[in-house]
XYZ file of N, CA and C in Angstrom:
831
model
N -21.912 13.898 20.441
C -22.569 15.192 20.503
C -22.270 15.880 19.126
N -23.448 16.379 18.552
C -23.340 17.220 17.241
C -22.637 18.454 17.472
N -22.207 19.001 16.403
C -21.517 20.368 16.456
C -22.405 21.528 16.860
N -23.729 21.338 16.631
C -24.704 22.395 17.016
C -24.836 22.270 18.393
N -24.972 21.058 19.002
C -25.293 20.556 20.472
C -23.874 21.341 21.267
N -22.734 21.092 20.669
C -21.535 21.328 21.345
C -21.362 23.010 21.496
N -21.936 23.480 20.196
C -21.790 25.089 20.131
C -22.743 25.668 21.132
N -23.961 25.104 21.243
C -25.137 25.557 22.174
C -24.330 25.430 23.544
N -23.991 24.480 23.813
C -23.408 24.119 25.212
C -22.403 25.196 25.643
N -21.447 25.548 24.612
C -20.444 26.462 24.931
C -21.032 27.917 25.138
N -22.174 28.301 24.324
C -22.721 29.614 24.483
C -23.310 29.665 25.763
N -23.984 28.583 26.305
C -24.674 28.543 27.692
C -23.651 28.714 28.728
N -22.524 28.201 28.491
C -21.395 28.160 29.454
C -21.003 29.751 29.581
N -20.705 30.201 28.327
C -20.351 31.573 28.392
C -21.413 32.491 29.045
N -22.665 32.261 28.837
C -23.517 33.136 29.372
C -23.640 32.966 30.779
N -23.355 31.903 31.342
C -23.355 31.615 32.736
C -22.196 32.299 33.438
N -21.192 32.248 32.847
C -19.816 32.753 33.498
C -20.160 34.388 33.129
N -20.703 34.947 32.250
C -20.696 36.274 32.140
C -21.676 36.792 33.161
N -22.841 36.126 33.628
C -23.750 36.392 34.588
C -23.105 36.554 35.782
N -22.098 35.409 36.290
C -21.427 35.459 37.361
C -20.469 36.670 37.519
N -19.844 36.958 36.414
C -19.028 38.052 36.544
C -19.639 39.347 36.808
N -20.777 39.482 36.143
C -21.717 40.797 36.304
C -22.034 40.744 37.738
N -22.438 39.686 38.400
C -23.063 39.774 39.676
C -21.792 40.069 40.671
N -20.579 39.528 40.383
C -19.444 39.765 41.191
C -19.060 41.297 41.039
N -19.157 41.936 39.787
C -18.936 43.207 39.727
C -19.854 44.199 40.409
N -21.089 43.755 40.311
C -22.095 44.537 41.096
C -21.787 44.731 42.573
N -21.274 43.415 43.150
C -21.281 43.610 44.555
C -20.089 44.118 44.884
N -20.029 45.091 45.991
C -18.900 45.864 46.469
C -18.773 45.441 47.971
N -17.612 45.237 48.348
C -17.326 44.977 49.783
C -17.749 45.931 50.696
N -18.487 45.698 51.717
C -18.745 46.723 52.626
C -17.748 47.321 53.494
N -17.929 48.444 53.891
C -16.995 49.171 54.893
C -16.980 48.619 56.228
N -16.026 48.074 56.884
C -16.159 47.503 58.177
C -16.056 48.591 59.079
N -16.419 48.216 60.325
C -16.747 49.181 61.522
C -15.533 50.129 61.574
N -14.265 49.715 61.642
C -13.048 50.498 61.952
C -12.896 51.581 60.905
N -13.147 51.153 59.637
C -13.183 51.977 58.396
C -14.121 53.210 58.535
N -15.311 52.945 58.960
C -16.418 53.802 59.127
C -15.917 54.783 60.104
N -15.539 54.412 61.253
C -15.078 55.289 62.223
C -13.979 56.182 61.851
N -12.966 55.538 61.210
C -11.866 56.436 60.561
C -12.217 57.519 59.672
N -13.214 57.150 58.871
C -13.620 57.982 57.828
C -14.369 59.235 58.477
N -14.918 59.106 59.621
C -15.576 60.137 60.260
C -17.056 60.339 59.880
N -17.463 59.341 58.954
C -18.959 59.602 58.678
C -19.516 58.043 58.289
N -20.778 58.049 58.735
C -21.700 56.702 58.436
C -22.700 57.188 57.513
N -22.908 56.348 56.489
C -23.858 56.478 55.578
C -25.149 55.584 55.670
N -26.322 56.262 55.886
C -27.454 55.446 56.113
C -28.492 55.616 55.301
N -29.098 54.693 54.701
C -30.319 54.718 53.752
C -31.606 54.770 54.420
N -32.368 55.758 54.215
C -33.729 56.082 54.822
C -34.697 56.436 53.738
N -35.882 56.381 54.103
C -37.002 56.863 53.260
C -37.054 58.392 53.249
N -37.563 59.029 52.180
C -37.486 60.568 51.983
C -38.921 60.935 51.901
N -39.797 59.802 51.927
C -41.303 60.270 51.461
C -42.327 59.343 52.246
N -41.748 58.821 53.535
C -42.529 57.933 54.462
C -42.800 58.692 55.809
N -43.450 59.778 55.945
C -43.739 60.164 57.118
C -44.598 59.382 58.050
N -44.344 59.351 59.422
C -43.390 60.037 60.139
C -42.327 59.169 60.300
N -41.820 58.121 59.646
C -40.726 57.130 59.930
C -39.507 57.736 59.065
N -39.555 58.206 57.889
C -38.387 58.738 57.181
C -38.898 59.697 56.163
N -38.631 60.895 56.271
C -39.111 61.937 55.351
C -38.274 63.246 55.351
N -38.381 64.036 54.348
C -37.642 65.318 54.466
C -38.783 66.409 54.920
N -38.334 67.187 55.810
C -39.095 68.108 56.557
C -39.302 69.352 55.662
N -40.049 70.433 56.137
C -40.208 71.647 55.503
C -38.824 72.383 55.457
N -37.880 72.134 56.110
C -36.538 72.793 56.049
C -35.541 72.092 55.328
N -35.962 70.920 54.752
C -35.128 70.132 53.907
C -34.289 69.213 54.512
N -34.555 68.907 55.777
C -33.689 68.070 56.603
C -34.519 66.715 56.831
N -33.789 65.559 56.861
C -34.330 64.251 57.149
C -34.875 64.181 58.440
N -36.068 63.590 58.609
C -36.637 63.574 60.072
C -37.529 62.294 60.153
N -37.858 61.764 61.356
C -38.847 60.828 61.578
C -38.190 59.712 62.468
N -38.952 58.758 62.636
C -38.558 57.712 63.641
C -37.175 57.069 63.411
N -37.137 56.688 62.103
C -35.668 56.000 61.725
C -34.539 56.940 61.844
N -34.890 58.118 61.370
C -33.815 59.100 61.287
C -33.364 59.533 62.885
N -34.345 59.519 63.831
C -33.917 59.709 65.139
C -33.125 58.804 65.761
N -33.230 57.451 65.175
C -32.565 56.422 65.659
C -31.224 56.495 64.995
N -31.207 56.793 63.680
C -29.821 57.095 62.956
C -29.013 58.041 63.450
N -29.596 59.251 63.759
C -28.714 60.078 64.597
C -28.102 59.703 65.784
N -28.726 58.934 66.696
C -28.117 58.407 67.776
C -26.969 57.231 67.363
N -27.118 56.626 66.292
C -26.317 55.617 66.033
C -25.016 56.412 65.673
N -25.114 57.474 64.778
C -23.988 58.291 64.468
C -23.062 58.773 65.702
N -23.918 59.398 66.629
C -23.418 60.018 67.751
C -22.468 59.058 68.531
N -23.149 57.726 68.715
C -22.439 56.823 69.502
C -21.289 56.163 68.761
N -21.232 56.246 67.455
C -20.174 55.769 66.673
C -19.027 56.855 66.813
N -19.424 58.157 67.033
C -18.418 59.240 67.115
C -18.155 59.726 65.609
N -19.259 59.750 64.804
C -19.027 60.111 63.553
C -20.405 61.030 63.130
N -20.184 61.814 61.875
C -21.230 62.652 61.365
C -21.955 61.411 60.534
N -23.372 61.784 60.306
C -24.135 61.027 59.541
C -24.489 61.608 57.970
N -24.527 60.854 57.149
C -25.019 61.269 55.796
C -26.149 60.179 55.436
N -27.230 60.894 55.125
C -28.620 60.043 54.927
C -28.679 60.103 53.323
N -28.975 58.859 52.800
C -29.314 58.739 51.287
C -30.743 58.264 51.181
N -31.402 58.884 50.426
C -32.807 58.313 50.170
C -32.813 57.151 49.272
N -33.773 56.175 49.735
C -33.809 54.734 49.116
C -35.327 54.690 48.652
N -35.589 53.877 47.911
C -36.756 53.211 47.317
C -37.090 51.775 48.110
N -38.417 51.550 48.276
C -38.494 50.336 48.902
C -37.674 49.136 48.278
N -37.820 49.073 46.776
C -37.294 47.993 46.025
C -35.598 48.043 45.967
N -35.128 49.284 46.311
C -33.605 49.459 46.190
C -32.830 49.242 47.535
N -33.557 48.813 48.572
C -32.888 48.785 49.853
C -31.767 47.764 49.848
N -32.086 46.450 49.428
C -31.098 45.490 49.250
C -29.946 45.926 48.245
N -30.120 46.417 47.194
C -29.062 46.696 46.275
C -28.279 47.790 46.881
N -28.822 48.916 47.575
C -27.840 49.867 48.082
C -26.951 49.262 49.157
N -27.319 48.063 49.868
C -26.338 47.611 50.732
C -25.325 46.652 49.980
N -25.847 45.932 48.875
C -25.058 44.980 48.259
C -23.884 45.706 47.548
N -24.219 46.974 46.998
C -23.278 47.657 46.105
C -22.628 48.798 47.031
N -22.790 48.622 48.444
C -22.070 49.454 49.407
C -22.191 50.898 49.258
N -23.516 51.268 48.577
C -23.947 52.746 48.441
C -24.211 53.219 49.889
N -24.553 52.345 50.791
C -24.896 52.757 52.232
C -24.166 51.906 53.186
N -23.835 52.177 54.447
C -23.431 51.314 55.294
C -24.562 50.531 56.130
N -25.666 51.394 56.265
C -26.840 50.667 57.191
C -28.153 51.169 56.501
N -29.090 50.178 56.459
C -30.455 50.647 55.991
C -31.204 50.815 57.402
N -31.975 51.850 57.265
C -32.950 52.201 58.432
C -34.129 52.833 57.687
N -34.759 51.784 56.868
C -35.821 52.487 55.927
C -37.046 51.614 56.223
N -37.437 51.424 57.475
C -38.696 50.733 57.744
C -38.573 49.374 57.217
N -37.396 48.664 57.388
C -37.139 47.472 56.644
C -37.681 46.315 57.295
N -38.674 45.606 56.919
C -39.371 44.401 57.635
C -38.401 43.175 57.315
N -38.207 42.376 58.427
C -37.489 41.212 58.309
C -38.130 40.188 57.550
N -37.583 39.544 56.589
C -38.246 38.516 55.875
C -37.100 37.321 55.618
N -37.645 36.112 55.403
C -36.702 35.262 55.037
C -35.861 35.396 53.794
N -36.618 35.655 52.819
C -36.100 36.208 51.509
C -34.889 37.284 51.627
N -35.284 38.299 52.373
C -34.364 39.261 52.480
C -33.094 38.856 53.465
N -33.438 38.157 54.365
C -32.417 37.692 55.239
C -31.281 36.892 54.482
N -31.631 36.280 53.311
C -30.556 35.494 52.534
C -29.666 36.358 51.748
N -30.115 37.802 51.684
C -29.226 38.838 50.919
C -28.570 39.799 51.741
N -29.319 39.988 52.921
C -28.486 41.057 53.901
C -28.527 40.588 55.224
N -27.828 41.021 56.280
C -27.871 40.646 57.634
C -28.596 41.693 58.467
N -29.673 41.185 59.075
C -30.519 42.058 59.955
C -29.905 42.075 61.366
N -30.094 43.178 62.018
C -29.719 43.249 63.457
C -30.920 42.980 64.227
N -30.842 43.280 65.458
C -32.152 43.174 66.334
C -33.115 44.006 65.994
N -34.349 43.646 66.158
C -35.618 44.548 65.878
C -35.725 45.827 66.815
N -36.305 46.769 66.400
C -36.539 47.955 67.077
C -38.035 48.377 66.959
N -38.689 47.631 66.195
C -40.366 47.926 65.898
C -40.916 46.722 65.416
N -42.288 46.561 65.606
C -43.154 45.439 65.082
C -44.189 46.046 64.136
N -44.662 45.385 63.255
C -45.611 45.902 62.360
C -46.404 44.718 61.524
N -47.562 45.065 61.111
C -48.270 44.155 60.193
C -48.698 44.934 59.055
N -49.480 44.409 58.111
C -49.855 45.263 56.985
C -51.074 46.002 57.260
N -51.601 47.013 56.657
C -52.890 47.627 56.794
C -53.340 48.041 55.541
N -54.699 48.508 55.275
C -55.452 48.845 54.049
C -56.207 50.202 54.325
N -55.714 51.146 53.632
C -56.445 52.350 53.679
C -57.269 52.614 52.355
N -58.419 53.097 52.490
C -59.304 53.220 51.300
C -60.257 54.561 51.668
N -60.878 55.015 50.357
C -61.797 56.094 50.501
C -62.981 55.885 51.586
N -63.391 56.842 52.573
C -64.508 56.495 53.382
C -65.860 56.114 52.760
N -65.930 56.740 51.410
C -67.096 56.494 50.617
C -67.241 55.143 50.135
N -66.214 54.328 50.135
C -66.154 52.867 49.707
C -65.142 52.266 50.506
N -65.164 52.347 51.801
C -64.090 51.669 52.640
C -64.115 50.231 52.479
N -62.792 49.620 52.616
C -62.538 48.305 52.510
C -62.367 47.795 53.931
N -63.202 47.036 54.396
C -63.268 46.339 55.641
C -62.713 45.015 55.901
N -62.823 44.290 54.760
C -62.492 42.886 54.459
C -61.647 42.656 53.333
N -60.699 41.874 53.384
C -59.803 41.602 52.296
C -60.285 40.826 51.227
N -61.385 40.220 51.387
C -62.260 39.537 50.386
C -62.919 40.714 49.292
N -63.115 41.935 50.070
C -63.870 43.009 49.082
C -62.870 43.387 48.066
N -61.515 42.932 48.222
C -60.677 43.519 47.193
C -60.666 42.591 46.094
N -61.151 41.466 45.989
C -61.184 40.502 44.773
C -61.698 41.152 43.652
N -60.958 41.184 42.612
C -61.368 41.961 41.236
C -61.217 43.396 41.391
N -60.701 43.886 42.306
C -60.635 45.298 42.579
C -58.957 45.782 42.492
N -58.758 47.093 42.458
C -57.505 47.415 42.162
C -56.698 47.939 43.588
N -55.787 47.218 43.978
C -55.012 47.598 45.148
C -53.712 48.277 44.840
N -53.387 49.446 45.158
C -52.178 50.151 44.992
C -51.143 49.733 46.174
N -49.948 49.306 45.644
C -48.820 48.948 46.605
C -47.598 49.474 46.096
N -46.594 49.672 47.035
C -45.155 50.069 46.699
C -44.315 48.932 46.310
N -43.553 48.974 45.242
C -42.775 47.829 44.817
C -41.630 47.582 46.049
N -41.369 46.265 46.276
C -40.416 45.997 47.197
C -40.959 45.866 48.692
N -42.075 46.145 48.870
C -42.724 46.035 50.315
C -43.191 44.676 50.418
N -43.567 44.460 51.618
C -44.066 43.160 52.084
C -45.577 42.848 51.580
N -46.182 43.896 51.064
C -47.687 43.864 50.640
C -47.611 43.273 49.325
N -46.466 43.377 48.541
C -46.491 42.806 47.275
C -46.402 41.237 47.223
N -45.443 40.432 47.731
C -45.641 39.061 47.914
C -46.623 38.616 48.750
N -47.296 39.238 49.756
C -48.468 38.771 50.727
C -49.704 38.701 49.544
N -49.911 39.811 48.879
C -51.128 39.791 48.109
C -50.855 38.744 46.798
N -49.717 38.761 46.455
C -49.396 37.829 45.161
C -49.703 36.270 45.672
N -49.305 36.196 46.806
C -49.393 34.618 47.331
C -50.793 34.324 47.772
N -51.309 35.227 48.677
C -52.569 34.699 49.367
C -53.892 35.304 48.808
N -53.781 36.348 47.877
C -54.936 36.956 47.298
C -54.620 37.095 45.845
N -54.537 36.196 45.114
C -54.195 36.420 43.447
C -55.349 37.060 42.846
N -56.515 37.194 43.242
C -57.668 37.786 42.637
C -57.732 39.221 42.649
N -56.728 39.960 43.554
C -56.579 41.300 43.665
C -55.687 41.751 42.559
N -56.178 42.763 41.837
C -55.262 43.428 40.962
C -54.407 44.385 41.481
N -53.052 44.229 41.289
C -52.111 44.968 41.907
C -51.578 46.170 40.977
N -51.617 47.384 41.452
C -51.135 48.399 40.920
C -49.836 48.915 41.626
N -48.835 48.574 40.855
C -47.465 48.918 41.623
C -46.628 50.212 41.258
N -46.096 50.887 42.244
C -45.395 52.118 42.179
C -44.021 51.997 42.873
N -43.034 52.625 42.307
C -41.440 52.700 42.987
C -41.541 53.643 44.099
N -42.225 54.689 44.084
C -42.244 55.668 45.169
C -43.397 55.537 46.051
N -43.333 55.926 47.467
C -44.424 55.959 48.258
C -45.376 57.206 47.902
N -44.777 58.248 47.503
C -45.443 59.550 47.099
C -46.380 59.176 45.968
N -45.848 58.420 44.921
C -46.561 58.236 43.741
C -47.687 57.207 44.010
N -47.504 56.372 45.003
C -48.515 55.483 45.379
C -49.774 56.129 46.074
N -49.408 57.071 46.960
C -50.352 57.711 47.647
C -51.133 58.772 46.637
N -50.519 59.350 45.764
C -51.193 60.238 44.905
C -52.013 59.481 43.821
N -51.726 58.095 43.654
C -52.752 57.261 42.762
C -53.962 56.922 43.631
N -53.793 56.892 44.983
C -55.086 56.676 45.933
C -55.999 58.028 45.868
N -55.154 59.073 46.124
C -55.789 60.309 46.082
C -56.471 60.768 44.919
N -56.008 60.247 43.764
C -56.573 60.534 42.495
C -57.671 59.608 41.900
N -57.786 58.460 42.846
C -58.839 57.425 42.483
C -58.373 56.511 41.631
N -57.113 56.293 41.272
C -56.674 55.253 40.286
C -56.660 53.828 40.777
N -56.999 53.591 42.182
C -57.076 52.600 42.805
C -58.191 52.513 43.751
N -58.562 51.308 44.263
C -59.524 51.274 45.276
C -59.073 51.256 46.906
N -57.780 51.109 46.974
C -57.248 50.927 48.165
C -55.754 50.947 48.057
N -55.226 51.151 49.241
C -53.696 51.186 49.179
C -53.179 50.335 50.443
N -52.081 49.394 50.380
C -51.764 48.534 51.360
C -50.324 48.613 51.720
N -49.795 49.021 52.895
C -48.335 49.044 53.316
C -48.465 48.763 54.753
N -47.292 49.016 55.458
C -47.309 48.803 56.891
C -48.619 49.651 57.585
N -49.101 48.916 58.469
C -50.263 49.391 59.214
C -49.981 50.702 59.988
N -48.715 50.898 60.545
C -48.355 52.054 61.248
C -48.252 53.252 60.144
N -47.875 53.066 58.911
C -47.793 53.953 57.983
C -49.131 54.393 57.406
N -49.990 53.527 57.158
C -51.388 53.906 56.657
C -52.178 54.507 57.790
N -52.044 54.088 58.896
C -52.984 54.918 60.168
C -52.352 56.272 60.190
N -51.088 56.507 60.008
C -50.595 57.989 60.285
C -51.258 58.779 59.055
N -51.004 58.173 57.916
C -51.384 58.926 56.841
C -52.958 59.195 56.659
N -53.757 58.298 57.111
C -55.096 58.518 57.142
C -55.526 59.410 58.247
N -54.817 59.725 59.271
C -55.013 60.854 60.244
C -55.061 62.250 59.738
N -54.179 62.438 58.651
C -54.000 63.724 58.123
C -54.531 64.038 56.756
N -55.215 62.750 56.299
C -56.071 63.000 55.111
C -57.479 62.698 55.187
N -58.150 63.797 55.281
C -59.657 63.524 55.360
C -60.391 62.697 54.153
N -61.353 61.991 54.521
C -61.873 61.327 53.530
C -61.349 59.947 53.474
N -60.506 59.388 54.053
C -59.873 58.015 54.021
C -59.741 57.425 55.371
N -59.900 56.063 55.365
C -60.065 55.352 56.530
C -59.280 54.169 56.506
N -58.618 53.659 57.561
C -57.985 52.372 57.606
C -58.905 51.213 57.892
N -59.701 50.716 56.947
C -60.713 49.698 57.277
C -60.296 48.388 57.779
N -58.851 48.017 57.382
C -58.154 46.899 57.742
C -56.847 47.380 58.555
N -57.090 47.416 59.853
C -55.756 47.816 60.604
C -54.765 46.932 60.742
N -55.102 45.540 60.545
C -53.885 44.539 60.813
C -54.427 43.335 59.936
N -53.301 43.030 58.979
C -53.460 41.863 57.887
C -52.202 41.174 57.977
N -52.240 39.926 57.947
C -50.998 38.895 57.808
C -50.341 38.862 59.258
N -49.112 38.300 59.117
C -48.389 38.056 60.359
C -47.886 39.311 60.870
N -47.663 39.364 62.176
C -46.944 40.562 62.902
C -45.207 40.389 62.587
N -44.925 41.240 62.048
C -43.491 41.134 61.606
C -42.728 42.217 62.311
N -41.412 42.079 62.284
C -40.514 43.043 62.866
C -39.701 43.710 61.967
N -39.376 44.959 62.281
C -38.545 45.971 61.613
C -37.185 46.094 62.170
N -36.095 46.018 61.420
C -34.778 46.086 61.953
C -33.756 46.754 60.945
N -32.644 47.136 61.638
C -31.613 47.678 60.667
C -30.866 46.625 59.978
N -30.229 46.826 58.824
C -29.752 45.842 57.994
C -28.427 46.373 57.582
N -27.521 45.373 57.449
C -26.033 45.744 56.755
C -25.865 44.730 55.574
N -24.820 44.962 54.860
C -24.293 44.081 54.197
C -23.918 42.646 54.581
N -24.363 41.641 54.074
C -24.209 40.349 54.428
C -22.596 40.091 54.763
N -22.360 39.621 55.937
C -20.909 39.362 56.291
C -20.184 40.504 57.077
N -20.844 41.624 57.035
C -20.210 42.760 57.808
C -20.541 42.526 59.251
N -19.882 41.491 59.712
C -20.034 41.205 61.228
C -19.728 42.258 62.359
N -18.689 42.912 62.112
C -18.252 43.806 63.068
C -19.213 44.945 63.262
N -19.898 45.488 62.225
C -20.808 46.668 62.209
C -22.203 45.953 62.724
N -22.503 44.745 62.323
C -23.803 44.090 62.870
C -23.577 43.978 64.201
N -22.577 43.493 64.844
C -22.343 43.266 66.330
C -22.520 44.401 67.001
N -21.771 45.544 66.509
C -22.007 46.711 67.150
C -23.327 47.418 67.244
N -24.074 47.209 66.238
C -25.567 47.732 66.091
C -26.384 46.982 67.118
N -26.114 45.629 67.009
C -27.016 44.797 68.083
C -26.704 45.127 69.571
N -25.375 45.412 69.883
C -25.204 45.856 71.250
C -25.646 47.248 71.528
N -25.676 47.969 70.576
C -26.183 49.434 70.758
C -27.755 49.350 71.017
N -28.338 48.484 70.386
C -29.743 48.406 70.599
C -30.011 47.836 71.981
N -29.229 46.967 72.420
C -29.450 46.365 73.870
C -29.248 47.452 74.766
N -28.244 48.259 74.471
C -27.719 49.404 75.354
C -28.747 50.322 75.579
N -29.406 50.704 74.218
C -30.366 51.847 74.084
C -31.840 51.353 74.823
N -31.953 50.080 74.873
C -33.083 49.529 75.540
C -33.142 49.896 76.998
N -32.001 49.788 77.524
C -31.842 50.088 79.029
C -32.266 51.411 79.430
N -32.240 52.434 78.534
C -32.563 53.751 78.616
C -33.761 54.080 78.085
N -34.598 53.123 77.805
C -35.907 53.193 77.084
C -36.079 54.203 75.920
N -34.870 54.015 75.158
C -34.596 54.998 74.040
C -35.747 55.078 72.968
N -36.089 53.986 72.447
C -37.302 53.680 71.432
C -38.688 54.400 71.928
N -38.780 54.336 73.268
C -40.212 54.941 73.543
C -39.930 56.548 73.530
N -38.698 56.855 73.833
C -38.412 58.476 73.507
C -38.533 58.832 72.267
N -38.102 57.898 71.316
C -38.228 58.160 69.873
C -39.550 58.194 69.488
N -40.389 57.301 70.024
C -41.891 57.239 69.674
C -42.395 58.677 70.230
N -42.139 59.208 71.270
C -42.617 60.190 71.942
C -42.269 61.452 71.120
N -41.095 61.591 70.462
C -40.596 62.712 69.618
C -41.023 62.839 68.386
N -41.255 61.605 67.679
C -41.585 61.499 66.269
C -42.991 60.995 65.843
N -43.612 60.118 66.707
C -44.711 59.420 66.314
C -45.979 59.891 67.105
N -45.728 60.055 68.348
C -46.841 60.652 69.153
C -47.469 61.732 68.779
N -46.812 62.819 68.159
C -47.420 64.000 67.579
C -48.376 63.606 66.422
N -48.127 62.447 65.746
C -49.059 62.205 64.695
C -50.236 61.300 65.148
N -49.799 60.210 66.036
C -50.810 59.310 66.297
C -51.615 59.837 67.445
N -51.127 60.621 68.323
C -51.827 61.200 69.428
C -52.176 59.996 70.405
N -53.429 60.007 70.741
C -53.965 59.009 71.684
C -54.604 57.643 71.039
N -54.380 57.665 69.627
C -55.063 56.598 68.838
C -54.313 55.440 68.893
N -53.017 55.415 69.527
C -51.972 54.382 69.368
C -51.202 54.135 70.704
N -51.119 52.899 71.056
C -50.328 52.500 72.445
C -48.909 52.325 71.837
N -47.889 53.049 72.308
C -46.404 52.819 71.872
C -46.054 51.483 71.975
N -46.540 50.668 72.968
C -46.198 49.350 73.168
C -46.535 48.484 72.047
N -47.493 48.846 71.408
C -47.976 47.911 70.208
C -47.061 48.061 68.981
N -46.083 49.221 69.042
C -45.328 49.321 67.869
C -43.741 49.194 68.281
N -43.235 49.937 69.419
C -42.051 49.809 69.918
C -41.417 48.597 70.442
N -40.234 48.136 70.004
C -39.298 47.015 70.564
C -38.183 47.680 71.184
N -38.071 47.378 72.542
C -36.856 47.957 73.276
C -35.785 46.820 73.511
N -34.545 47.154 73.390
C -33.567 46.211 73.660
C -33.490 44.920 72.768
N -34.214 45.052 71.586
C -34.248 43.833 70.612
C -35.220 42.655 71.137
N -35.899 42.768 72.287
C -36.657 41.820 72.821
C -38.257 42.055 72.446
N -38.844 41.020 71.882
C -40.377 41.161 71.547
C -41.079 40.674 72.859
């Protein structure tokens, strides 16, 4: 082996070692269940701009379907709750770095995500939807070929369109608010995210319509914890089973989603009780 080849090999080894050290430093061990209880506070990551699932209301308080659930988790844990706002793309990072104990941010279960975090039992089911201006409504995904579709980074819409519809031009945003503003401003032809979300948004924004109410596979939404945090995961799973016995998630729907959807949606199309589909 030449001196140059040997030097190159050593540099590569150092780079690999440095990357491993960096990854190890970034990962922070999660707080186990007993530590959370002893601290008197559970930290939950939610959205702050995705009404009616997770948002900040006019009084500056977190509200929505996920927050209603989070409040109950804290109550049954016997602790106070601290909500932290997350972006779609930061949900995994916030768990890995122990910035939050639990993610309740409309987190769709996927194979890729399940390799990085541990998902509990589902409490909701969802597919993708596409909302667009009524003046040029998109009713078929083929109509998007060559057009600009707005998406939020880190959502299931991103890999779905990249894999299945490469002819669609994706315009990506970190925040849901920015994505919706882009649609309102006419910077894109349509916007795609969870169908439950776009249906709710279109109901309060005149001039827009969900022309594609269901796209792709029917997925589930579930709480997530840092990988390996078994005690907390087991507790959440049992909690979801217990809550199902009292029809809790239908109560959650009635309190947070029914005022938005009205009679346009059947709660059984969305709600999962006791973790059973």
